[in-house]
CSV table of C-alpha atoms and ligand atoms in Angstrom, one decimal:
chain,number,residue,atom,x,y,z
A,269,MET,CA,244.6,108.3,85.5
A,270,ASN,CA,247.5,108.3,87.9
A,271,LEU,CA,247.9,105.3,90.0
A,272,PRO,CA,250.2,105.4,93.1
A,273,ALA,CA,253.3,103.5,92.7
A,274,LEU,CA,252.7,100.1,94.6
A,275,THR,CA,255.0,99.9,97.7
A,276,PRO,CA,257.8,97.3,97.2
A,277,VAL,CA,257.6,94.1,99.5
A,278,TRP,CA,261.2,92.6,100.4
A,279,THR,CA,262.2,89.5,101.8
A,280,PRO,CA,264.2,90.7,104.6
A,281,ASP,CA,268.0,90.0,104.2
A,282,ASP,CA,270.9,91.9,105.2
A,283,VAL,CA,270.8,93.8,102.1
A,284,THR,CA,266.8,94.7,102.1
A,285,ILE,CA,267.1,95.4,106.0
A,286,ARG,CA,270.1,97.9,105.3
A,287,LYS,CA,268.3,99.6,102.5
A,288,ALA,CA,265.3,99.8,104.6
A,289,GLY,CA,267.2,101.1,107.7
A,290,SER,CA,268.5,103.9,105.5
A,291,ILE,CA,265.2,104.8,104.2
A,292,LEU,CA,264.0,105.4,107.6
A,293,SER,CA,267.1,107.1,109.2
A,294,GLU,CA,266.3,109.6,106.3
A,295,GLY,CA,262.7,110.1,107.3
A,296,GLY,CA,260.9,107.3,105.2
A,297,ILE,CA,258.3,105.3,106.8
A,298,GLY,CA,257.8,101.4,106.2
A,299,ALA,CA,256.4,98.3,107.6
A,300,MET,CA,258.0,95.8,109.6
A,301,PRO,CA,257.4,92.5,111.1
A,302,THR,CA,257.3,92.0,114.8
A,303,GLU,CA,256.0,89.3,116.9
A,304,THR,CA,252.5,90.9,117.9
A,305,VAL,CA,251.6,92.7,114.4
A,306,TYR,CA,253.0,94.4,111.7
A,307,GLY,CA,254.1,98.1,112.7
A,308,LEU,CA,254.5,101.0,110.4
A,309,ALA,CA,257.9,102.3,111.5
A,310,GLY,CA,259.5,105.8,111.1
A,311,ASP,CA,262.1,107.8,113.1
A,312,ALA,CA,260.3,108.5,116.2
A,313,LEU,CA,262.3,111.8,117.0
A,314,ASN,CA,261.6,113.1,113.1
A,315,PRO,CA,258.2,115.0,113.2
A,316,THR,CA,258.3,114.9,109.5
A,317,ALA,CA,258.3,111.0,109.7
A,318,VAL,CA,255.9,110.9,112.5
A,319,SER,CA,253.5,113.1,110.5
A,320,ARG,CA,253.7,110.7,107.5
A,321,ILE,CA,252.6,107.7,109.9
A,322,PHE,CA,249.6,109.4,111.0
A,323,GLU,CA,248.8,110.6,107.4
A,324,ALA,CA,249.1,107.0,105.8
A,325,LYS,CA,247.1,105.6,108.6
A,326,ASN,CA,244.6,108.3,108.5
A,327,ARG,CA,245.0,108.4,112.4
A,328,PRO,CA,244.0,111.4,114.6
A,329,THR,CA,247.2,113.1,116.3
A,330,PHE,CA,245.9,113.0,119.7
A,331,ASN,CA,246.6,109.0,119.4
A,332,PRO,CA,250.1,108.5,120.6
A,333,LEU,CA,252.5,106.1,119.2
A,334,ILE,CA,254.8,103.2,120.9
A,335,ILE,CA,258.6,103.8,120.2
A,336,HIS,CA,260.5,100.5,119.6
A,337,ILE,CA,264.2,100.1,120.8
A,338,ALA,CA,266.8,97.6,120.3
A,339,GLU,CA,268.5,97.6,123.7
A,340,PRO,CA,267.0,98.2,127.2
A,341,GLU,CA,269.7,101.0,127.7
A,342,ASP,CA,268.3,103.3,124.7
A,343,LEU,CA,265.5,103.8,127.7
A,344,HIS,CA,267.6,106.4,128.8
A,345,TYR,CA,267.2,108.7,125.7
A,346,LEU,CA,263.7,108.5,125.7
A,347,THR,CA,262.4,108.7,129.4
A,348,VAL,CA,263.6,110.4,133.0
A,349,TYR,CA,262.2,107.1,134.7
A,350,PRO,CA,264.7,105.5,137.1
A,351,ILE,CA,265.2,102.4,135.1
A,352,GLU,CA,266.1,100.3,138.2
A,353,LYS,CA,262.3,100.6,139.0
A,354,ALA,CA,261.3,98.8,136.0
A,355,GLU,CA,264.1,96.2,136.0
A,356,LEU,CA,261.9,93.4,137.2
A,357,LEU,CA,259.5,93.8,134.2
A,358,ILE,CA,262.2,94.7,131.8
A,359,ASN,CA,264.5,91.5,132.8
A,360,LYS,CA,261.3,89.4,133.0
A,361,PHE,CA,259.3,90.4,130.0
A,362,TRP,CA,261.7,92.0,127.5
A,363,PRO,CA,261.9,91.4,124.6
A,364,GLY,CA,258.3,90.8,123.8
A,365,PRO,CA,254.7,91.9,123.9
A,366,LEU,CA,255.2,94.4,126.8
A,367,THR,CA,254.8,98.3,126.2
A,368,LEU,CA,255.9,100.5,129.2
A,369,VAL,CA,254.4,104.1,129.3
A,370,LEU,CA,256.9,106.4,131.2
A,371,PRO,CA,257.5,110.1,131.7
A,372,LYS,CA,258.9,111.3,128.5
A,373,ARG,CA,262.2,113.4,128.0
A,374,LYS,CA,261.6,116.7,126.4
A,375,GLU,CA,263.6,115.3,123.2
A,376,VAL,CA,260.6,113.2,122.3
A,377,PRO,CA,258.3,115.2,119.9
A,378,ASP,CA,254.9,116.2,121.4
A,379,LEU,CA,253.6,114.8,118.0
A,380,THR,CA,254.8,111.4,118.7
A,381,THR,CA,253.1,111.3,122.2
A,382,GLY,CA,250.0,112.8,121.3
A,383,GLY,CA,250.8,115.6,123.5
A,384,LYS,CA,251.1,113.7,126.4
A,385,ASP,CA,253.9,113.8,129.0
A,386,SER,CA,254.4,110.2,128.8
A,387,VAL,CA,255.9,108.0,126.1
A,388,ALA,CA,255.0,104.2,125.5
A,389,ILE,CA,258.2,102.0,124.8
A,390,ARG,CA,258.5,98.6,123.7
A,391,LEU,CA,261.5,96.2,122.9
A,392,PRO,CA,260.0,93.8,120.4
A,393,ALA,CA,261.4,90.2,120.3
A,394,HIS,CA,261.1,89.9,116.7
A,395,PRO,CA,264.7,89.6,115.1
A,396,ILE,CA,263.9,91.5,112.0
A,397,ALA,CA,262.3,94.2,113.9
A,398,ARG,CA,265.3,94.7,116.2
A,399,ASN,CA,267.8,94.5,112.8
A,400,LEU,CA,265.8,97.1,111.4
A,401,ILE,CA,266.1,99.3,114.4
A,402,ARG,CA,269.8,98.8,114.6
A,403,ALA,CA,270.3,99.4,110.8
A,404,SER,CA,268.1,102.7,111.0
A,405,GLY,CA,270.2,104.1,114.2
A,406,LYS,CA,266.9,105.4,115.3
A,407,TYR,CA,264.3,104.7,117.7
A,408,LEU,CA,261.3,103.7,115.7
A,409,ALA,CA,257.6,104.9,116.3
A,410,ALA,CA,255.6,102.1,115.1
A,411,PRO,CA,251.6,101.8,115.3
A,412,SER,CA,250.0,98.8,114.1
A,413,ALA,CA,250.4,98.9,110.0
A,414,ASN,CA,246.5,99.3,109.4
A,415,PRO,CA,244.3,102.2,108.6
A,416,PHE,CA,243.0,104.0,111.8
A,417,ASN,CA,240.2,101.7,113.4
A,418,TYR,CA,240.5,99.0,110.7
A,419,ILE,CA,242.0,95.3,111.6
A,420,SER,CA,245.3,94.9,112.7
A,421,PRO,CA,247.7,93.2,110.1
A,422,THR,CA,249.6,90.0,110.9
A,423,THR,CA,251.0,89.1,107.6
A,424,ALA,CA,252.8,91.2,104.7
A,425,TYR,CA,249.6,90.8,102.5
A,426,HIS,CA,247.3,92.6,105.0
A,427,VAL,CA,249.5,95.7,105.1
A,428,GLN,CA,250.0,95.6,101.3
A,429,ALA,CA,246.1,95.3,100.7
A,430,GLN,CA,245.6,98.4,103.1
A,431,LEU,CA,248.7,100.7,102.6
A,432,SER,CA,250.2,100.1,99.5
A,433,GLY,CA,251.4,103.1,97.7
A,434,LYS,CA,251.4,105.1,101.0
A,435,ILE,CA,254.3,103.9,102.6
A,436,ASP,CA,258.2,103.1,101.4
A,437,PHE,CA,258.7,99.5,101.9
A,438,ILE,CA,256.9,96.3,103.5
A,439,LEU,CA,259.4,93.8,105.0
A,440,ASP,CA,257.6,90.4,104.6
A,441,GLY,CA,258.7,88.3,107.9
A,442,GLY,CA,255.9,86.1,107.5
A,443,PRO,CA,252.6,85.7,109.8
A,444,CYS,CA,253.2,87.0,113.4
A,445,THR,CA,253.4,84.6,116.0
A,446,VAL,CA,251.3,86.3,118.9
A,447,GLY,CA,248.9,88.1,116.8
A,448,VAL,CA,247.5,90.4,119.1
A,449,GLU,CA,249.0,93.9,120.0
A,450,SER,CA,251.5,94.4,123.0
A,451,THR,CA,250.2,94.6,126.5
A,452,VAL,CA,250.3,98.5,127.6
A,453,ILE,CA,251.2,99.4,131.3
A,454,SER,CA,251.7,102.7,132.5
A,455,LEU,CA,254.4,103.3,135.2
A,456,ALA,CA,253.6,107.1,134.8
A,457,GLU,CA,251.0,107.1,137.4
A,458,LYS,CA,251.2,106.5,141.2
A,459,THR,CA,250.6,102.7,140.9
A,460,PRO,CA,251.1,100.4,137.8
A,461,VAL,CA,247.8,100.5,135.4
A,462,LEU,CA,247.4,98.1,132.7
A,463,LEU,CA,245.7,100.2,129.8
A,464,ARG,CA,245.6,97.7,127.0
A,465,HIS,CA,245.1,94.0,127.1
A,466,GLY,CA,247.4,92.3,124.7
A,467,GLY,CA,249.9,89.6,124.1
A,468,LEU,CA,251.1,89.4,127.5
A,469,SER,CA,248.5,88.3,129.9
A,470,PHE,CA,247.3,90.1,133.0
A,471,GLU,CA,247.9,87.2,135.0
A,472,ASP,CA,251.5,87.0,134.2
A,473,LEU,CA,252.2,90.8,134.9
A,474,GLU,CA,250.0,90.5,138.2
A,475,ALA,CA,252.6,87.8,139.5
A,476,VAL,CA,255.3,90.6,139.2
A,477,LEU,CA,253.1,93.3,140.2
A,478,PRO,CA,250.7,92.5,142.9
A,479,GLY,CA,247.8,94.7,143.1
A,480,LEU,CA,247.9,95.4,139.4
A,481,THR,CA,244.9,97.4,138.3
A,482,GLU,CA,243.4,98.1,134.8
A,483,ARG,CA,241.8,100.8,133.1
A,484,THR,CA,240.8,99.4,129.5
A,485,SER,CA,236.9,100.4,129.8
A,486,ILE,CA,235.5,101.2,126.4
A,487,LEU,CA,235.4,105.0,126.0
A,488,HIS,CA,234.3,107.2,123.2
A,489,GLU,CA,236.5,110.1,123.1
A,490,SER,CA,239.9,111.3,124.4
A,491,PRO,CA,241.0,108.2,125.8
A,492,ASP,CA,244.2,107.4,127.8
A,493,ALA,CA,245.2,104.8,125.4
A,494,PRO,CA,243.1,105.0,122.1
A,495,GLY,CA,243.2,101.2,122.1
A,496,GLN,CA,240.5,102.2,124.3
A,497,LEU,CA,238.4,103.5,121.6
A,498,ALA,CA,234.7,102.0,121.6
A,499,VAL,CA,235.1,101.3,117.7
A,500,HIS,CA,238.6,99.7,116.8
A,501,TYR,CA,240.1,97.0,115.1
A,502,SER,CA,236.9,96.8,113.2
A,503,PRO,CA,236.0,95.0,109.8
A,504,GLY,CA,234.1,96.6,107.1
A,505,THR,CA,231.2,94.0,107.7
A,506,ARG,CA,228.5,94.3,110.3
A,507,PHE,CA,229.9,92.7,113.0
A,508,LYS,CA,228.2,91.4,116.5
A,509,LEU,CA,229.2,89.4,119.5
A,510,TRP,CA,227.2,86.2,119.2
A,511,ASN,CA,224.8,85.8,122.2
A,512,GLY,CA,223.0,82.5,121.0
A,513,GLU,CA,221.2,84.0,117.8
A,514,ASP,CA,220.2,81.8,115.0
A,515,LEU,CA,223.0,81.2,112.6
A,516,SER,CA,221.8,80.6,109.2
A,517,GLY,CA,222.6,80.9,105.5
A,518,PRO,CA,225.5,81.6,103.1
A,519,ARG,CA,226.0,85.4,104.0
A,520,THR,CA,226.3,85.0,107.9
A,521,GLY,CA,229.9,84.4,109.4
A,522,PHE,CA,230.8,82.8,112.3
A,523,ILE,CA,234.0,83.3,114.4
A,524,SER,CA,233.9,80.0,116.7
A,525,TRP,CA,235.5,78.9,119.8
A,526,THR,CA,233.6,76.0,120.8
A,527,HIS,CA,230.0,76.4,119.1
A,528,VAL,CA,229.4,74.5,115.7
A,529,PRO,CA,226.4,76.2,113.6
A,530,GLU,CA,223.9,73.8,112.8
A,531,ASP,CA,223.7,75.1,109.0
A,532,PRO,CA,226.8,73.9,107.3
A,533,GLU,CA,226.3,76.9,105.1
A,534,VAL,CA,227.4,79.2,107.6
A,535,VAL,CA,230.8,80.7,106.9
A,536,THR,CA,232.7,79.5,110.1
A,537,TYR,CA,236.3,80.4,111.1
A,538,ARG,CA,237.5,78.2,114.1
A,539,LEU,CA,240.0,80.2,116.4
A,540,SER,CA,241.6,77.0,117.4
A,541,GLU,CA,240.7,73.3,117.2
A,542,SER,CA,242.6,72.7,120.2
A,543,GLN,CA,241.2,75.2,122.5
A,544,SER,CA,244.4,77.2,122.9
A,545,LEU,CA,244.0,80.7,123.5
A,546,ILE,CA,247.7,81.5,122.5
A,547,GLU,CA,246.7,79.8,118.9
A,548,GLY,CA,243.4,81.8,119.1
A,549,ALA,CA,245.1,85.1,119.6
A,550,SER,CA,247.4,84.5,116.8
A,551,ARG,CA,244.8,83.5,114.5
A,552,LEU,CA,242.2,86.1,115.4
A,553,PHE,CA,242.9,89.1,113.0
A,554,GLN,CA,243.7,86.9,110.2
A,555,GLY,CA,240.0,85.5,110.6
A,556,LEU,CA,238.5,89.0,110.6
A,557,TYR,CA,240.3,89.7,107.4
A,558,GLU,CA,239.2,86.2,105.9
A,559,LEU,CA,235.4,86.7,106.9
A,560,ASP,CA,235.6,90.2,106.0
A,561,GLY,CA,236.6,89.6,102.4
A,562,LYS,CA,233.6,87.1,101.9
A,563,ASN,CA,230.8,89.6,101.1
A,564,LEU,CA,229.0,88.6,104.1
A,565,SER,CA,226.2,90.5,105.5
A,566,ILE,CA,227.0,89.9,109.1
A,567,ILE,CA,229.6,88.4,111.1
A,568,TYR,CA,229.0,87.1,114.6
A,569,ALA,CA,231.7,86.2,117.1
A,570,GLU,CA,231.8,83.7,120.0
A,571,PRO,CA,233.2,85.3,123.0
A,572,VAL,CA,236.2,83.2,124.6
A,573,PRO,CA,237.2,82.2,128.0
A,574,ASP,CA,238.3,85.5,129.7
A,575,THR,CA,241.7,84.3,131.2
A,576,GLY,CA,245.0,84.7,129.8
A,577,LEU,CA,245.1,85.8,126.2
A,578,GLY,CA,241.3,85.6,126.3
A,579,ARG,CA,241.1,88.7,127.8
A,580,ALA,CA,243.1,90.5,124.7
A,581,ILE,CA,240.7,88.3,122.3
A,582,ASN,CA,237.4,89.4,123.9
A,583,ASP,CA,238.7,92.9,124.2
A,584,ARG,CA,239.2,93.2,120.3
A,585,LEU,CA,236.1,91.4,119.5
A,586,ARG,CA,234.2,93.9,121.5
A,587,ARG,CA,235.7,96.8,120.1
A,588,ALA,CA,235.2,95.4,116.7
A,589,ALA,CA,231.5,95.0,117.6
A,590,GLY,CA,231.7,98.7,119.0
A,591,LYS,CA,230.1,100.4,115.8
A,592,SER,CA,227.1,97.7,115.2
B,68,TXA,O1,252.2,95.1,119.3
B,68,TXA,C1,252.0,96.3,119.5
B,68,TXA,O2,252.1,97.2,120.6
B,68,TXA,C2,252.1,97.1,118.2
B,68,TXA,C3,253.6,96.6,117.5
B,68,TXA,C4,253.7,97.6,116.0
B,68,TXA,O3,254.4,96.9,118.1
B,68,TXA,N1,252.0,98.6,117.9
B,68,TXA,C5,250.8,99.0,118.4
B,68,TXA,O4,250.9,100.2,118.2
B,68,TXA,O5,249.9,98.5,118.6
B,68,TXA,P1,249.4,101.2,118.1
B,68,TXA,O6,249.8,102.5,117.7
B,68,TXA,O7,248.5,100.7,117.4
B,68,TXA,O8,248.9,101.4,119.7
B,68,TXA,C6,249.4,102.0,120.5
B,68,TXA,C7,248.9,101.8,122.0
B,68,TXA,C8,247.6,102.7,121.8
B,68,TXA,O9,246.6,102.0,122.6
B,68,TXA,C9,248.1,104.0,122.6
B,68,TXA,O10,246.9,104.6,123.1
B,68,TXA,C10,248.9,103.4,123.6
B,68,TXA,O11,249.6,102.4,122.9
B,68,TXA,N2,249.8,104.6,124.1
B,68,TXA,C11,251.0,105.2,123.3
B,68,TXA,N3,251.6,106.2,124.1
B,68,TXA,C12,250.9,106.3,125.2
B,68,TXA,C13,251.1,107.1,126.2
B,68,TXA,N4,252.0,107.8,126.5
B,68,TXA,N5,250.0,106.9,127.2
B,68,TXA,C14,248.9,106.0,127.2
B,68,TXA,N6,248.8,105.3,126.3
B,68,TXA,C15,249.8,105.3,125.3
B,69,MG,MG1,246.7,99.9,116.5
């Protein structure tokens, strides 16, 4: 039998980042840490590299990718949007977990944007991600480094478990600090619209963009932002939002916010002992992975307060439950 070669996992240092950068500059693809989740990176302007990303993730090509840049000025090469108009957001929230959807330049391949005339751009805060972008000399398309519709990776181990043999390298930057994907805002419409809740809270954005609206409703096909697909971020185990059901037995998993199941056999994962939504977000995907690996018959998750990062957490829980 011909086993696929395992993907090497590298500790990021000057040498490995340079090596990874040169692989990307030649059309290769590899996983990099960001502050939100691990991304599967490739040259955003090279359709061959972008095809490999779609293929490795088994992701439909109508689903557009986010392009990662290392300097705000790089926006000029990717979008025709007058940058001054986005200055407030850029100065306040970049680098960080905010993605801007802007009208695209024709140099950006249709494959990268799923045929849309807009392009999603993010300037990550993680120093390894930014050094890798600089080392590659490219703009890096990077969706979360998980197979389509599966749980997003927040450690190099998650990436390795899911994509080893399909990508050229994994840079291990340790666990991601934010733990949910970036918040996506479109500036390509008449007024700003939030398309995906994420690591930057709605409230923080609203303070800068009064009257900000959202369009994140759960859709079943042809979504504006495929983070909107009903089934997304799902574990393989049957998964439901907890609505007061009886919790019992060793094959029941429970993602808990405040409730403690009476039956001590229930496999319980506390999102945050101290009730911090920030900590909860950072531990969410790790919890889904852990419980999904325990051969349970069902996992329930208790919704969290719907404020701040709680909106992103609840959104991921609802979508993870979408298929059951
Ligand atoms: O935090 C993140 O954003 C991570 C890290 C790796 O940077 N990346 C990530 O990428 O979550 P991905 O591909 O899993 O999610 C990209 C999201 C999707 O919901 C997609 O629909 C939306 O961004 N998006 C990308 N381009 C878009 C466009 N032109 N218009 C509307 N939505 C777009
Ligand atoms: Mg994703």
